[in-house]
């Protein structure tokens, strides 16, 4: 059969590397073929999710930054200052952590999605027109976020004025000063020229950009055992591959920006500066648990245990 795979990025971006590896594994080991639909080809993220839930596409890669608007528990990956920043700890958390491996499967199933992989793409870095070191510096600064409500709550807690926009509107919004800044991993900032549209890039250490690969669950359930195994094997191969790549992504993204845009100001907040934002993050974690309930609380607890074990 020909299976469709939609993602939020291009073929040379992290989601594209994963998708290409997944496609190769499927096509080498079966008669099935995969057609990859990169960012924009099937509409915005919300459109792609509707098509995946309806079974018009069989596979989707979507970040909790968007999926969180549909599945509150997915916002666990957005809770600020929860995930580690050390690349090896990040790798262990996403490869071996019980939360990532076990706790989301049933939750995504409730939304018609068979969860295959969750992986990181690098630290979220904030790009703005002016330097900031404190929440007061962010007063009135309009920051674009993806559409999950927890991201709006995060930037409100950090002192800024957040605005949720789909990806396709961000570049226009930066060019027309509708927004003053945004957050994304370095690798993406460089690839899409977001550094060219802002003046300063700040490492706040508050999150890893996380994404998830899923199949339509009706499609998956109707497959033969052999095809299910094929998909699981392709998933493990692509997951291992992307985790190795992810360890290098921040470094590659940052060095490309330094090379192509030497004027750009790059700031890493100190531990003392981060501490102020971390205090603000406590209320955001509470807002997550308010929405995601006992199940959400259990996820956070398990994530914290997994992170402690990964350090
Ligand atoms: O900011 C966004 O909307 C986009 N950021 C990344 C890293 N991937 C796709 C997503 O749509």
Coordinates of C-alpha atoms and ligand atoms in Angstrom, one line a residue:
X1 CA 0.0 0.0 0.0
X2 CA 1.0 3.6 -0.3
X3 CA 1.0 5.3 3.1
X4 CA 0.9 9.1 3.7
X5 CA 3.1 10.8 6.3
X6 CA 2.6 14.4 7.2
X7 CA 5.0 16.5 9.2
X8 CA 5.5 20.1 10.4
X9 CA 9.0 20.5 9.0
X10 CA 11.1 20.1 5.8
X11 CA 13.1 17.1 4.7
X12 CA 16.4 18.4 6.0
X13 CA 15.0 19.4 9.4
X14 CA 14.9 17.0 12.4
X15 CA 11.3 15.7 11.6
X16 CA 12.4 15.2 8.0
X17 CA 15.5 13.2 9.0
X18 CA 13.3 11.0 11.2
X19 CA 10.6 10.6 8.4
X20 CA 13.2 9.8 5.8
X21 CA 14.8 7.1 8.0
X22 CA 11.3 5.7 8.8
X23 CA 10.4 5.6 5.1
X24 CA 13.7 3.9 4.2
X25 CA 13.1 1.2 6.8
X26 CA 9.5 0.5 5.6
X27 CA 10.4 0.5 2.0
X28 CA 13.4 -1.8 2.4
X29 CA 11.6 -4.3 4.4
X30 CA 8.2 -4.5 2.7
X31 CA 6.2 -3.8 -0.4
X32 CA 4.6 -0.7 1.2
X33 CA 5.7 2.8 0.2
X34 CA 5.6 6.1 2.1
X35 CA 4.8 9.5 0.6
X36 CA 6.1 12.3 2.9
X37 CA 4.2 15.6 3.0
X38 CA 6.5 18.3 4.4
X39 CA 5.5 21.5 6.2
X40 CA 2.7 23.5 4.5
X41 CA 1.8 20.9 1.9
X42 CA -1.4 19.8 3.7
X43 CA -2.1 23.1 5.5
X44 CA -1.2 24.2 9.0
X45 CA -0.6 21.9 11.9
X46 CA -4.3 21.9 13.0
X47 CA -5.4 20.9 9.4
X48 CA -2.8 18.1 9.3
X49 CA -4.1 16.7 12.6
X50 CA -7.7 16.7 11.4
X51 CA -6.6 14.7 8.3
X52 CA -4.6 12.2 10.5
X53 CA -7.5 11.7 12.8
X54 CA -9.9 11.2 9.9
X55 CA -7.5 8.6 8.4
X56 CA -6.8 10.6 5.2
X57 CA -3.1 10.4 6.2
X58 CA -1.8 7.4 8.0
X59 CA 1.2 9.0 9.9
X60 CA 1.7 12.4 11.4
X61 CA 4.6 14.1 13.2
X62 CA 3.2 16.9 15.4
X63 CA 4.8 18.7 18.3
X64 CA 2.9 18.9 21.7
X65 CA 3.2 22.7 21.1
X66 CA 0.2 22.2 18.8
X67 CA -1.2 18.8 20.0
X68 CA -1.5 20.2 23.5
X69 CA -4.5 22.2 22.2
X70 CA -6.2 18.9 21.7
X71 CA -4.6 16.6 24.3
X72 CA -4.0 18.5 27.6
X73 CA -1.6 15.8 28.9
X74 CA 0.7 16.3 26.0
X75 CA 1.5 19.8 27.4
X76 CA 3.7 18.0 30.0
X77 CA 6.4 18.4 27.5
X78 CA 5.9 22.2 27.6
X79 CA 6.1 22.7 31.4
X80 CA 8.9 25.2 31.8
X81 CA 12.1 24.1 33.7
X82 CA 11.1 20.5 33.9
X83 CA 13.2 18.9 31.2
X84 CA 17.0 18.7 31.4
X85 CA 19.4 20.8 29.2
X86 CA 22.4 18.5 29.2
X87 CA 22.2 16.6 25.8
X88 CA 23.1 13.2 27.3
X89 CA 20.5 13.5 30.0
X90 CA 18.0 14.6 27.3
X91 CA 18.9 11.5 25.3
X92 CA 18.4 9.2 28.2
X93 CA 15.1 10.8 29.2
X94 CA 13.7 10.3 25.7
X95 CA 15.2 6.9 25.2
X96 CA 14.7 5.2 28.6
X97 CA 12.3 7.3 30.6
X98 CA 9.2 5.5 31.8
X99 CA 7.0 8.6 31.3
X100 CA 8.0 8.9 27.6
X101 CA 7.9 5.2 26.9
X102 CA 4.7 4.2 28.7
X103 CA 2.5 7.0 30.0
X104 CA 1.2 8.7 26.8
X105 CA 0.3 5.7 24.7
X106 CA -3.2 5.2 26.2
X107 CA -3.9 9.0 26.3
X108 CA -3.1 9.5 22.6
X109 CA -5.3 6.4 21.8
X110 CA -8.3 8.2 23.3
X111 CA -7.8 10.7 20.4
X112 CA -7.6 8.1 17.7
X113 CA -3.8 8.2 17.6
X114 CA -1.3 5.3 18.0
X115 CA 1.8 7.0 19.5
X116 CA 5.0 5.8 18.0
X117 CA 7.9 8.1 19.1
X118 CA 8.6 11.2 21.1
X119 CA 11.8 13.0 20.5
X120 CA 13.6 16.3 21.1
X121 CA 14.9 18.8 18.6
X122 CA 17.1 21.0 20.9
X123 CA 16.5 23.6 23.5
X124 CA 13.9 26.2 23.0
X125 CA 15.7 29.5 22.6
X126 CA 13.9 32.9 22.7
X127 CA 14.6 35.4 19.9
X128 CA 13.7 39.1 20.6
X129 CA 14.5 42.6 19.4
X130 CA 16.0 43.6 22.7
X131 CA 18.0 41.9 25.4
X132 CA 16.2 40.6 28.4
X133 CA 17.5 39.2 31.8
X134 CA 14.4 39.5 34.0
X135 CA 10.6 39.2 33.6
X136 CA 10.4 43.0 33.9
X137 CA 12.4 43.3 30.8
X138 CA 9.8 41.3 28.9
X139 CA 7.0 43.7 29.9
X140 CA 4.9 44.4 26.8
X141 CA 7.1 42.2 24.6
X142 CA 4.9 40.3 22.1
X143 CA 6.1 36.7 21.8
X144 CA 4.7 34.3 19.3
X145 CA 4.0 30.8 20.5
X146 CA 2.6 27.6 19.1
X147 CA -1.1 27.1 19.9
X148 CA -1.0 25.0 23.1
X149 CA -2.5 27.1 25.9
X150 CA 0.3 26.2 28.3
X151 CA 2.7 28.2 26.1
X152 CA 0.6 31.3 26.5
X153 CA 0.5 30.7 30.3
X154 CA 4.3 30.3 30.3
X155 CA 5.1 33.6 28.6
X156 CA 2.5 35.4 30.7
X157 CA 4.2 34.0 33.8
X158 CA 7.6 35.1 32.3
X159 CA 6.2 38.7 32.1
X160 CA 5.7 38.9 28.3
X161 CA 2.6 39.3 26.1
X162 CA 2.2 36.1 24.2
X163 CA 0.3 35.5 21.0
X164 CA -0.4 32.1 19.5
X165 CA 0.0 31.8 15.7
X166 CA 0.4 28.9 13.3
X167 CA 3.9 28.4 11.8
X168 CA 2.8 29.8 8.4
X169 CA 2.1 33.2 9.9
X170 CA 5.2 33.7 12.0
X171 CA 7.6 35.2 9.5
X172 CA 5.0 37.7 8.3
X173 CA 4.2 38.6 11.9
X174 CA 7.9 39.3 12.6
X175 CA 8.3 41.3 9.5
X176 CA 5.3 43.5 10.2
X177 CA 6.2 43.9 13.9
X178 CA 2.9 42.2 14.9
X179 CA 5.2 40.2 17.2
X180 CA 8.6 41.1 18.7
X181 CA 9.9 37.6 19.2
X182 CA 9.4 33.9 19.3
X183 CA 10.8 30.6 20.6
X184 CA 12.3 27.7 18.7
X185 CA 15.4 25.5 18.8
X186 CA 18.7 27.0 17.3
X187 CA 18.6 24.5 14.4
X188 CA 15.2 25.8 13.3
X189 CA 16.0 29.5 13.9
X190 CA 19.0 29.2 11.6
X191 CA 17.2 27.1 8.9
X192 CA 14.3 29.6 8.6
X193 CA 16.2 32.8 9.1
X194 CA 14.5 33.8 12.3
X195 CA 17.8 35.3 13.5
X196 CA 17.7 37.6 10.5
X197 CA 14.3 39.0 11.7
X198 CA 15.4 39.6 15.4
X199 CA 18.4 41.0 17.2
X200 CA 19.0 38.8 20.2
X201 CA 18.8 35.1 21.0
X202 CA 18.6 34.0 24.6
X203 CA 19.2 30.6 26.1
X204 CA 16.7 30.5 29.0
X205 CA 17.0 26.7 29.5
X206 CA 13.3 26.4 30.1
X207 CA 12.4 23.6 27.6
X208 CA 13.4 21.1 24.9
X209 CA 11.5 21.4 21.7
X210 CA 9.7 18.1 21.6
X211 CA 7.8 16.4 18.9
X212 CA 5.8 13.1 18.5
X213 CA 5.1 10.7 15.6
X214 CA 1.8 8.9 15.5
X215 CA -0.3 6.7 13.3
X216 CA -4.1 6.9 12.8
X217 CA -5.2 4.2 15.3
X218 CA -8.0 2.6 13.1
X219 CA -5.4 2.2 10.3
X220 CA -2.9 0.7 12.8
X221 CA -5.4 -1.7 14.4
X222 CA -6.5 -3.1 11.0
X223 CA -2.9 -3.9 10.0
X224 CA -1.6 -7.5 10.0
X225 CA 0.7 -8.5 12.9
X226 CA 3.5 -8.5 10.4
X227 CA 2.8 -4.9 9.3
X228 CA 2.5 -3.8 12.9
X229 CA 5.9 -5.3 13.6
X230 CA 7.3 -3.6 10.5
X231 CA 6.1 -0.2 11.8
X232 CA 7.4 -0.9 15.3
X233 CA 10.8 -1.9 13.9
X234 CA 11.0 1.2 11.6
X235 CA 10.0 3.3 14.6
X236 CA 12.8 2.0 16.8
X237 CA 15.4 2.5 14.0
X238 CA 14.2 6.1 13.3
X239 CA 14.0 6.9 17.1
X240 CA 17.6 5.7 17.8
X241 CA 18.8 7.5 14.8
X242 CA 17.2 10.9 15.6
X243 CA 18.3 10.7 19.3
X244 CA 21.9 10.5 18.1
X245 CA 21.3 13.4 15.8
X246 CA 19.5 15.4 18.4
X247 CA 22.5 15.4 20.7
X248 CA 24.4 17.4 18.1
X249 CA 21.5 19.7 16.9
X250 CA 22.0 22.6 19.4
X251 CA 25.7 22.8 18.6
X252 CA 25.2 22.7 14.8
X253 CA 22.4 25.3 14.9
X254 CA 24.4 27.6 17.2
X255 CA 27.6 27.4 15.2
X256 CA 25.7 28.0 11.9
X257 CA 24.1 31.2 13.4
X258 CA 27.5 32.4 14.7
X259 CA 29.0 31.9 11.2
X260 CA 26.2 33.3 9.1
X261 CA 25.2 36.2 11.4
X262 CA 28.2 37.4 13.4
X263 CA 26.4 40.5 14.5
X264 CA 23.7 38.6 16.3
X265 CA 23.7 38.9 20.1
X266 CA 23.6 35.5 21.8
X267 CA 22.9 35.4 25.5
X268 CA 22.9 32.6 28.0
X269 CA 21.0 33.5 31.2
X270 CA 23.0 32.8 34.3
X271 CA 21.8 30.4 37.1
X272 CA 20.7 33.5 39.1
X273 CA 18.8 34.9 36.2
X274 CA 17.1 31.6 35.5
X275 CA 16.1 31.2 39.1
X276 CA 13.7 34.1 38.7
X277 CA 12.0 32.5 35.7
X278 CA 12.0 29.1 37.5
X279 CA 10.0 30.6 40.3
X280 CA 7.5 31.9 37.8
X281 CA 7.3 28.4 36.3
X282 CA 5.8 26.9 39.4
X283 CA 2.4 28.4 38.6
X284 CA 2.6 27.1 35.1
X285 CA 3.1 23.5 36.3
X286 CA 0.1 24.0 38.6
X287 CA -2.0 25.2 35.6
X288 CA -0.9 22.1 33.7
X289 CA -2.1 19.8 36.6
X290 CA -5.4 21.7 36.9
X291 CA -6.2 20.9 33.3
X292 CA -4.6 17.4 33.0
X293 CA -5.8 16.2 36.4
X294 CA -4.5 13.2 38.4
X295 CA -3.1 11.6 35.3
X296 CA -1.2 14.8 34.5
X297 CA 0.1 15.0 38.1
X298 CA 1.3 11.3 37.7
X299 CA 3.1 12.2 34.5
X300 CA 4.9 15.1 36.0
X301 CA 6.0 13.0 39.0
X302 CA 7.3 10.2 36.7
X303 CA 9.1 12.7 34.4
X304 CA 10.9 14.2 37.4
X305 CA 11.9 10.7 38.5
X306 CA 13.1 9.8 35.0
X307 CA 15.1 13.1 34.8
X308 CA 16.7 12.5 38.2
X309 CA 17.7 9.0 36.9
X310 CA 19.1 10.5 33.6
X311 CA 21.4 13.1 35.2
Ligands
LIG1 O1 7.5 27.1 15.6 C1 6.9 26.3 14.9 O2 5.7 26.4 14.7 C2 7.7 25.2 14.3 N1 8.9 24.9 15.0 C3 9.5 23.8 14.8 C4 10.9 23.6 15.4 N2 9.1 22.8 14.0 C5 7.8 22.9 13.4 C6 6.9 23.9 14.0 O3 5.7 24.2 13.3

